[in-house]
C-alpha cells in the first residue's frame, strides 16, 4: 500500500514545524491562524476551542483548530500563561500575486520572556529574560527586558562548588518570566539549588556552546559594533559575558529581526545595594500583602504615586534595590525635598506626566517593526510634553531633577520634538490600527497620495452622478447603482422595468425581483476607482513605514529620555506620598546609629480603623543599645514595631521620606527578617525547619552593618529547646565578630530578659498593657524594661475563647506556678459561683463606687463599648455616651 501523500500546503506546514519543534505553530491562512496535529490537540485543550479535522473523510484525518488573527493576542497570552511557546508564521507575499502556494515564514517566536505586545504585559513590572552561568571561579547573571531594551548584568565570585546564594537571591528578586540555563544544569545535582530557587518559572535549557565565553564576547561586540567590551565595563567579567551572550543568541533565534533598541549592556555591583532576600521581601510585605498576595496592604501601595507605567516599574525596582551609597541616597532625598517645597510646580509636572505614555515600550515596539499608527500617535503626544516638563524642571537645583546629568539633553529634546512634528504632519488623528487598509496618512502630506485620493473621490462622485443621469435618460425610476465584491459596480432595475433598459446595458444577473446590468463605461471607471484604492493603501503603508523608520533612527534617544522621565515620575511620586502621609526627611549618619523618634508603620497606620495609631521611638547603635529584647503579649504590637523599624530603614535608603517625627539612619548593608513561617509541606519542611533555616541564614551572613529582625524564634519546638536556641542566637548576635549586629528580638521567653545583666549592649523593652480585673488593654507603647507576664490567657479571652476553657487554663497555670508541674496531677477547677442577685437600687444622682469596666454580667455594656467609634466622637457625644452607659449600669 502506497504511503499517503500530503498536500503542498501540509508539506509547507510540516517543513516549518520541523524548524520549531518545541513551539505551537500559528500558521496563517487568510483571516485565521491554523494549528494541526499535536499542536491542534494541545492548543484546543488549553484554549477551550473546538477541535476539528482536515480531510475528514480520510482514513486518518489530521486534527485541526484555528483562531481569528485579529483576536490572536488573547489566545497567545493563554498559551504563554500555560508555559507554551508560540511560533507565529505569516504569509510573506501577496496571495493575489503568488504563483501557486503562498510563501510563509515564521516572523517571531513568543515565549514568556520574549513578549512585546502591551496587552500581554504587566505595565508596572519588567518582563525579564534571565540567564545564569558559572565560569571558573565566577558566576554571572544577565537579564533583558526586550519590551523596554533594559539589558543588565552582574558577576560575583564563586568560592565553592555551590552556586553563589547572593546571585540566586538576585535572580529571584528580578522575578524573571523565563530563565536560560546551560543544558548540563538540568540533571546535575550540583545545580539542584539553582533549579529549586527558580522553580515555577519557565526554564529553557540551551546547548553549552551558546554560553561559550569567546563566542559570547564576539556576539556582544557585533551587536554593539565595538572592538571590545571595555566601554561597557565587562571586558574582564567572563561569567557576565557568557550569560549575556546566551541572551543575545536566544533573542536572535526568536525575534528574527533587528533589535536596535537594545543599544547597551549595563553592569552593576550587588554590593551597591542593600540586600534583602525574597523571604524578607515577603515578610515585610514590600510588594504584596502576605495574606492575599495583592498589592493593597503592601509598602509599594503606599509609596507608588507615579502616573506613568515607566515610573511604576522604577519605584518597584528602587524598593527592591535600596542604595548603600550615602551621596546617591541624599541626592534622591534632596530632590524629593525640593519637589515638596514647590507644590505648585509639582502639580504642573504631574499634569504633564499624565499625558506621557509608556515611552520605553512604545520605542521598543516601534523599533522592532511592530508599532502601528496609534503607537506613533501615542509617541507624538508624549514627546510634545517634553518642552513643558523641562521648563518646570529648570526651576530646580537638584541634579536629579534639572537634567544636568542627562547626556545630550538639549539635542535629544530638539530631535524628539522634531519627531513629534513629523508624526503630527503625517499621521491622521483617527488613524486605524490596521496598516494595510489606508486611512492612516493626513491629506496634504504627500502630493502623490493626494492625487490618488482625488481620483478615488472623483470616481465615487461619477458613480453618484451617473445614477442620476441614467434615471433621467431611461425614465427608469427603480434604477440604482450598487457594488459588491463579486461584480463590482452594477446597475440594478426592478423586474417590472427590466424590459425597458437600453440596448447597451449588459445583463449580468437575474434575481427574483430585479435584474442586474453593467456598462462598458462603468467598468472603466470601476477599474480606476479600485486601482486608486489599492494604490492608496499601498502608498499609505509605504509612507507610514518611512515615518516609522525615522522613529527607529531616534530609538536610542527615546529610550534615554524614557528613563529620565521615569526617574522624574518616581521622585514626584515619593514627594506626593511624603506630603500626603506626613513623612519627614531622614538624616543619613556615619555613627552606626538608627534613631527614630515617634516612628510609624507606613502601611498599618493607613489601615487601622476605630483607634489612633500609637507611634514609637527606637534608639539603636553599636555601643549601648545594639540588641533590643522586646517582650509583651500577642496582639500588643511587637511585630508592628519590628517591621516599622525595618521599613523605615529601607525607605530611607530608597530615597524616600519616612513616617516619623524625626529620623537619623546609618547605612545598613542587609536586612534580615525572621518574622513567622508557614509549613512548606511540598518540600517536607515543618515550621520549625523553616525557622531554623532562616536563623542559620542570619547568623552565617550578618555583619556589624546589618539589621536583624527576629520575631519569636524557637517556638516551633519544645519550650526548653526553643528557649535555649533563642538564648544562644541572641548571645551569638551580640558577640558576632566581637562587634555584634543591630537586632530587634521579640520573644515570649521572658527568661531572655536576664541577658541585659550579662551582655553590655543588650537592652530590655516591652509593649505596655493596662490590666483591669484580670483583663488587659493594649497601649501599643514601647517602654523600657522587660516583663515577666505573657497575658496569654487574657488574650484568649479577648479572642472569644469560652469562659470554661479560660477558667481551666488559669487553674492549670496556677498549679504549675506553685510547683505542680503536670496538669494531670491537679484537681478539677472549681465551678464558677452563680452571679449574685442584683439588688434593686434607687436612682441616685451619683454613685461613689467604682464601675467595673469589664463586668461580665452586663453584655449590653460590652456591646455598647464594642460598637463605639471613640476616635470620631465630639466632646458632647462622648459625655452623652458616658451618661447612657451609666444609666445601663444603674438600672
Short mmCIF file of N, CA and C in Angstrom, two decimals, residues 293-408:
data_model
loop_
_atom_site.label_atom_id
_atom_site.label_comp_id
_atom_site.label_asym_id
_atom_site.label_seq_id
_atom_site.Cartn_x
_atom_site.Cartn_y
_atom_site.Cartn_z
N UNK A 293 -1.65 38.26 48.79
CA UNK A 293 -0.74 38.44 47.66
C UNK A 293 -1.15 39.59 46.76
N UNK A 294 -2.04 40.46 47.24
CA UNK A 294 -2.43 41.65 46.49
C UNK A 294 -1.47 42.79 46.81
N UNK A 295 -1.47 43.78 45.92
CA UNK A 295 -0.65 44.97 46.14
C UNK A 295 -1.18 45.77 47.34
N UNK A 296 -2.50 45.77 47.52
CA UNK A 296 -3.09 46.51 48.65
C UNK A 296 -2.57 45.94 49.97
N UNK A 297 -2.16 46.85 50.86
CA UNK A 297 -1.62 46.41 52.14
C UNK A 297 -0.12 46.20 52.11
N UNK A 298 0.54 46.59 51.01
CA UNK A 298 1.99 46.46 50.91
C UNK A 298 2.64 47.84 50.93
N UNK A 299 3.96 47.87 51.10
CA UNK A 299 4.68 49.15 51.12
C UNK A 299 4.52 49.88 49.79
N UNK A 300 4.61 49.14 48.68
CA UNK A 300 4.54 49.82 47.38
C UNK A 300 3.18 50.47 47.15
N UNK A 301 2.14 49.92 47.76
CA UNK A 301 0.82 50.53 47.60
C UNK A 301 0.76 51.92 48.23
N UNK A 302 1.63 52.16 49.21
CA UNK A 302 1.69 53.47 49.86
C UNK A 302 2.62 54.41 49.13
N UNK A 303 3.77 53.90 48.68
CA UNK A 303 4.79 54.77 48.07
C UNK A 303 4.58 55.02 46.59
N UNK A 304 3.88 54.13 45.90
CA UNK A 304 3.75 54.28 44.45
C UNK A 304 2.67 55.29 44.11
N UNK A 305 3.08 56.55 43.93
CA UNK A 305 2.17 57.58 43.47
C UNK A 305 2.59 58.06 42.07
N UNK A 306 3.22 57.17 41.33
CA UNK A 306 3.63 57.51 39.97
C UNK A 306 2.40 57.57 39.07
N UNK A 307 2.56 58.26 37.93
CA UNK A 307 1.44 58.39 36.99
C UNK A 307 1.77 57.82 35.62
N UNK A 308 2.98 57.33 35.43
CA UNK A 308 3.35 56.68 34.17
C UNK A 308 3.72 55.22 34.44
N UNK A 309 3.60 54.41 33.39
CA UNK A 309 3.98 53.00 33.53
C UNK A 309 5.46 52.87 33.81
N UNK A 310 6.28 53.75 33.20
CA UNK A 310 7.73 53.70 33.41
C UNK A 310 8.08 53.99 34.86
N UNK A 311 7.41 54.99 35.44
CA UNK A 311 7.64 55.30 36.85
C UNK A 311 7.19 54.17 37.75
N UNK A 312 6.10 53.50 37.38
CA UNK A 312 5.63 52.36 38.17
C UNK A 312 6.64 51.24 38.23
N UNK A 313 7.33 51.01 37.10
CA UNK A 313 8.37 49.97 37.10
C UNK A 313 9.59 50.41 37.90
N UNK A 314 9.93 51.71 37.82
CA UNK A 314 11.13 52.18 38.51
C UNK A 314 10.97 52.18 40.02
N UNK A 315 9.82 52.60 40.54
CA UNK A 315 9.65 52.61 42.00
C UNK A 315 9.71 51.19 42.54
N UNK A 316 9.21 50.24 41.77
CA UNK A 316 9.29 48.84 42.19
C UNK A 316 10.76 48.40 42.26
N UNK A 317 11.55 48.81 41.28
CA UNK A 317 12.96 48.46 41.26
C UNK A 317 13.71 49.14 42.41
N UNK A 318 13.37 50.40 42.71
CA UNK A 318 14.02 51.11 43.81
C UNK A 318 13.72 50.44 45.15
N UNK A 319 12.48 50.01 45.35
CA UNK A 319 12.12 49.37 46.62
C UNK A 319 12.86 48.05 46.79
N UNK A 320 13.06 47.32 45.70
CA UNK A 320 13.76 46.04 45.79
C UNK A 320 15.28 46.21 45.79
N UNK A 321 15.77 47.39 45.42
CA UNK A 321 17.21 47.64 45.37
C UNK A 321 17.55 48.96 46.07
N UNK A 322 17.34 49.07 47.39
CA UNK A 322 17.74 50.29 48.10
C UNK A 322 19.26 50.49 48.00
N UNK A 323 19.68 51.74 48.11
CA UNK A 323 21.09 52.08 47.92
C UNK A 323 21.88 51.97 49.21
N UNK A 324 23.19 51.86 49.05
CA UNK A 324 24.09 51.92 50.21
C UNK A 324 25.12 53.03 50.04
N UNK A 325 24.97 53.84 49.02
CA UNK A 325 25.85 54.96 48.75
C UNK A 325 25.20 56.23 49.32
N UNK A 326 25.83 56.80 50.34
CA UNK A 326 25.23 57.95 51.03
C UNK A 326 24.96 59.11 50.09
N UNK A 327 25.90 59.40 49.19
CA UNK A 327 25.74 60.54 48.28
C UNK A 327 24.53 60.34 47.38
N UNK A 328 24.37 59.14 46.84
CA UNK A 328 23.25 58.88 45.93
C UNK A 328 21.92 58.93 46.67
N UNK A 329 21.91 58.41 47.90
CA UNK A 329 20.68 58.47 48.71
C UNK A 329 20.29 59.92 48.96
N UNK A 330 21.27 60.71 49.36
CA UNK A 330 20.98 62.11 49.68
C UNK A 330 20.58 62.90 48.44
N UNK A 331 21.08 62.52 47.27
CA UNK A 331 20.64 63.18 46.04
C UNK A 331 19.15 62.94 45.82
N UNK A 332 18.70 61.72 46.07
CA UNK A 332 17.27 61.43 45.93
C UNK A 332 16.46 62.19 46.97
N UNK A 333 16.93 62.18 48.23
CA UNK A 333 16.21 62.86 49.30
C UNK A 333 16.12 64.36 49.03
N UNK A 334 17.21 64.95 48.53
CA UNK A 334 17.21 66.39 48.21
C UNK A 334 16.20 66.70 47.12
N UNK A 335 16.12 65.81 46.13
CA UNK A 335 15.17 66.02 45.03
C UNK A 335 13.74 65.95 45.55
N UNK A 336 13.45 64.97 46.40
CA UNK A 336 12.10 64.84 46.98
C UNK A 336 11.77 66.08 47.81
N UNK A 337 12.74 66.54 48.60
CA UNK A 337 12.53 67.71 49.44
C UNK A 337 12.22 68.95 48.59
N UNK A 338 12.96 69.12 47.50
CA UNK A 338 12.75 70.30 46.65
C UNK A 338 11.37 70.25 45.98
N UNK A 339 10.96 69.07 45.57
CA UNK A 339 9.63 68.93 44.96
C UNK A 339 8.54 69.24 45.98
N UNK A 340 8.72 68.77 47.22
CA UNK A 340 7.71 69.03 48.26
C UNK A 340 7.63 70.52 48.58
N UNK A 341 8.73 71.22 48.43
CA UNK A 341 8.76 72.65 48.74
C UNK A 341 8.20 73.51 47.63
N UNK A 342 7.87 72.92 46.50
CA UNK A 342 7.33 73.68 45.37
C UNK A 342 6.08 72.95 44.86
N UNK A 343 5.05 72.91 45.68
CA UNK A 343 3.87 72.10 45.37
C UNK A 343 3.18 72.56 44.09
N UNK A 344 3.22 73.88 43.80
CA UNK A 344 2.55 74.36 42.58
C UNK A 344 3.26 73.86 41.33
N UNK A 345 4.62 73.83 41.37
CA UNK A 345 5.37 73.30 40.23
C UNK A 345 5.19 71.80 40.13
N UNK A 346 5.18 71.15 41.28
CA UNK A 346 4.97 69.70 41.31
C UNK A 346 3.64 69.34 40.64
N UNK A 347 2.60 70.11 40.91
CA UNK A 347 1.29 69.84 40.31
C UNK A 347 1.34 69.98 38.79
N UNK A 348 2.10 70.98 38.30
CA UNK A 348 2.23 71.18 36.84
C UNK A 348 2.98 70.01 36.21
N UNK A 349 4.04 69.54 36.88
CA UNK A 349 4.82 68.41 36.36
C UNK A 349 3.94 67.16 36.29
N UNK A 350 3.19 66.90 37.35
CA UNK A 350 2.31 65.73 37.37
C UNK A 350 1.29 65.82 36.24
N UNK A 351 0.77 67.00 36.01
CA UNK A 351 -0.21 67.19 34.93
C UNK A 351 0.39 66.86 33.57
N UNK A 352 1.64 67.26 33.34
CA UNK A 352 2.33 66.91 32.08
C UNK A 352 2.55 65.40 32.00
N UNK A 353 3.00 64.82 33.10
CA UNK A 353 3.33 63.39 33.09
C UNK A 353 2.12 62.51 32.81
N UNK A 354 0.93 62.98 33.21
CA UNK A 354 -0.28 62.18 33.00
C UNK A 354 -0.56 61.95 31.52
N UNK A 355 0.01 62.79 30.65
CA UNK A 355 -0.21 62.65 29.20
C UNK A 355 0.92 61.88 28.52
N UNK A 356 1.88 61.40 29.32
CA UNK A 356 3.02 60.67 28.75
C UNK A 356 2.71 59.17 28.77
N UNK A 357 2.75 58.56 27.61
CA UNK A 357 2.52 57.11 27.51
C UNK A 357 3.81 56.36 27.85
N UNK A 358 3.78 55.05 27.70
CA UNK A 358 4.93 54.22 28.06
C UNK A 358 6.00 54.32 26.96
N UNK A 359 6.83 55.35 27.08
CA UNK A 359 7.84 55.61 26.04
C UNK A 359 8.80 54.44 25.85
N UNK A 360 9.15 53.77 26.93
CA UNK A 360 10.08 52.64 26.82
C UNK A 360 9.51 51.56 25.91
N UNK A 361 8.29 51.16 26.19
CA UNK A 361 7.70 50.06 25.42
C UNK A 361 7.23 50.50 24.05
N UNK A 362 6.81 51.76 23.91
CA UNK A 362 6.47 52.28 22.59
C UNK A 362 7.70 52.29 21.69
N UNK A 363 8.80 52.85 22.22
CA UNK A 363 10.03 52.93 21.43
C UNK A 363 10.55 51.56 21.05
N UNK A 364 10.47 50.62 21.97
CA UNK A 364 10.96 49.27 21.70
C UNK A 364 10.10 48.58 20.65
N UNK A 365 8.78 48.69 20.80
CA UNK A 365 7.87 48.01 19.87
C UNK A 365 8.01 48.59 18.46
N UNK A 366 8.09 49.91 18.37
CA UNK A 366 8.21 50.54 17.05
C UNK A 366 9.54 50.19 16.40
N UNK A 367 10.61 50.17 17.18
CA UNK A 367 11.93 49.89 16.61
C UNK A 367 12.04 48.47 16.10
N UNK A 368 11.17 47.56 16.59
CA UNK A 368 11.18 46.18 16.10
C UNK A 368 10.11 45.93 15.04
N UNK A 369 9.56 47.03 14.49
CA UNK A 369 8.63 46.90 13.37
C UNK A 369 7.26 46.43 13.75
N UNK A 370 6.90 46.50 15.05
CA UNK A 370 5.58 46.03 15.48
C UNK A 370 4.67 47.17 15.92
N UNK A 371 5.09 48.41 15.70
CA UNK A 371 4.27 49.55 16.08
C UNK A 371 3.27 49.89 14.98
N UNK A 372 2.07 50.31 15.36
CA UNK A 372 1.08 50.73 14.38
C UNK A 372 0.90 52.25 14.46
N UNK A 373 -0.08 52.77 13.70
CA UNK A 373 -0.29 54.21 13.65
C UNK A 373 -0.67 54.78 15.01
N UNK A 374 -1.45 54.03 15.77
CA UNK A 374 -1.85 54.52 17.09
C UNK A 374 -0.66 54.61 18.03
N UNK A 375 0.31 53.71 17.87
CA UNK A 375 1.54 53.80 18.67
C UNK A 375 2.29 55.09 18.35
N UNK A 376 2.33 55.45 17.06
CA UNK A 376 3.00 56.69 16.68
C UNK A 376 2.28 57.91 17.25
N UNK A 377 0.95 57.86 17.26
CA UNK A 377 0.19 58.97 17.85
C UNK A 377 0.46 59.09 19.34
N UNK A 378 0.53 57.95 20.04
CA UNK A 378 0.83 57.97 21.48
C UNK A 378 2.24 58.50 21.72
N UNK A 379 3.18 58.13 20.85
CA UNK A 379 4.55 58.63 20.95
C UNK A 379 4.56 60.14 20.75
N UNK A 380 3.83 60.62 19.74
CA UNK A 380 3.77 62.06 19.48
C UNK A 380 3.24 62.82 20.68
N UNK A 381 2.12 62.35 21.23
CA UNK A 381 1.52 63.01 22.40
C UNK A 381 2.52 63.11 23.55
N UNK A 382 3.27 62.04 23.75
CA UNK A 382 4.26 62.00 24.84
C UNK A 382 5.40 62.97 24.59
N UNK A 383 5.94 62.96 23.37
CA UNK A 383 7.09 63.81 23.05
C UNK A 383 6.73 65.29 23.09
N UNK A 384 5.47 65.61 22.78
CA UNK A 384 5.05 67.01 22.81
C UNK A 384 5.05 67.58 24.22
N UNK A 385 5.06 66.72 25.23
CA UNK A 385 5.07 67.17 26.62
C UNK A 385 6.48 67.50 27.13
N UNK A 386 7.50 67.11 26.39
CA UNK A 386 8.87 67.30 26.88
C UNK A 386 9.23 68.76 27.14
N UNK A 387 8.96 69.69 26.20
CA UNK A 387 9.33 71.09 26.48
C UNK A 387 8.68 71.62 27.76
N UNK A 388 7.41 71.29 27.99
CA UNK A 388 6.73 71.75 29.20
C UNK A 388 7.35 71.16 30.46
N UNK A 389 7.71 69.87 30.40
CA UNK A 389 8.33 69.23 31.56
C UNK A 389 9.68 69.87 31.88
N UNK A 390 10.49 70.08 30.84
CA UNK A 390 11.83 70.66 31.07
C UNK A 390 11.73 72.12 31.53
N UNK A 391 10.71 72.82 31.08
CA UNK A 391 10.53 74.21 31.52
C UNK A 391 10.33 74.26 33.03
N UNK A 392 9.50 73.34 33.56
CA UNK A 392 9.25 73.33 35.01
C UNK A 392 10.48 72.82 35.77
N UNK A 393 11.16 71.82 35.22
CA UNK A 393 12.30 71.23 35.93
C UNK A 393 13.48 72.20 35.99
N UNK A 394 13.55 73.14 35.07
CA UNK A 394 14.66 74.10 35.05
C UNK A 394 14.67 74.98 36.29
N UNK A 395 13.57 75.02 37.02
CA UNK A 395 13.47 75.86 38.22
C UNK A 395 14.10 75.21 39.44
N UNK A 396 14.48 73.93 39.32
CA UNK A 396 15.04 73.22 40.46
C UNK A 396 16.56 73.18 40.42
N UNK A 397 17.16 73.01 41.60
CA UNK A 397 18.61 72.92 41.72
C UNK A 397 19.11 71.48 41.76
N UNK A 398 18.29 70.57 42.24
CA UNK A 398 18.71 69.17 42.40
C UNK A 398 19.11 68.58 41.04
N UNK A 399 20.32 68.01 40.93
CA UNK A 399 20.76 67.43 39.64
C UNK A 399 19.84 66.35 39.11
N UNK A 400 19.22 65.59 40.00
CA UNK A 400 18.33 64.53 39.53
C UNK A 400 17.07 65.08 38.87
N UNK A 401 16.77 66.34 39.13
CA UNK A 401 15.55 66.93 38.59
C UNK A 401 15.80 67.77 37.34
N UNK A 402 16.85 68.59 37.36
CA UNK A 402 17.01 69.55 36.25
C UNK A 402 17.67 68.97 35.01
N UNK A 403 18.06 67.68 35.08
CA UNK A 403 18.57 67.03 33.87
C UNK A 403 20.00 67.37 33.53
N UNK A 404 20.76 67.95 34.47
CA UNK A 404 22.15 68.30 34.15
C UNK A 404 22.99 67.06 33.88
N UNK A 405 22.59 65.93 34.42
CA UNK A 405 23.34 64.69 34.18
C UNK A 405 22.86 63.93 32.96
N UNK A 406 21.84 64.45 32.26
CA UNK A 406 21.29 63.76 31.10
C UNK A 406 22.12 64.11 29.88
N UNK A 407 22.80 63.12 29.34
CA UNK A 407 23.71 63.33 28.21
C UNK A 407 22.94 63.84 26.99
N UNK A 408 23.48 64.90 26.36
CA UNK A 408 22.87 65.46 25.14
C UNK A 408 21.41 65.83 25.34
#
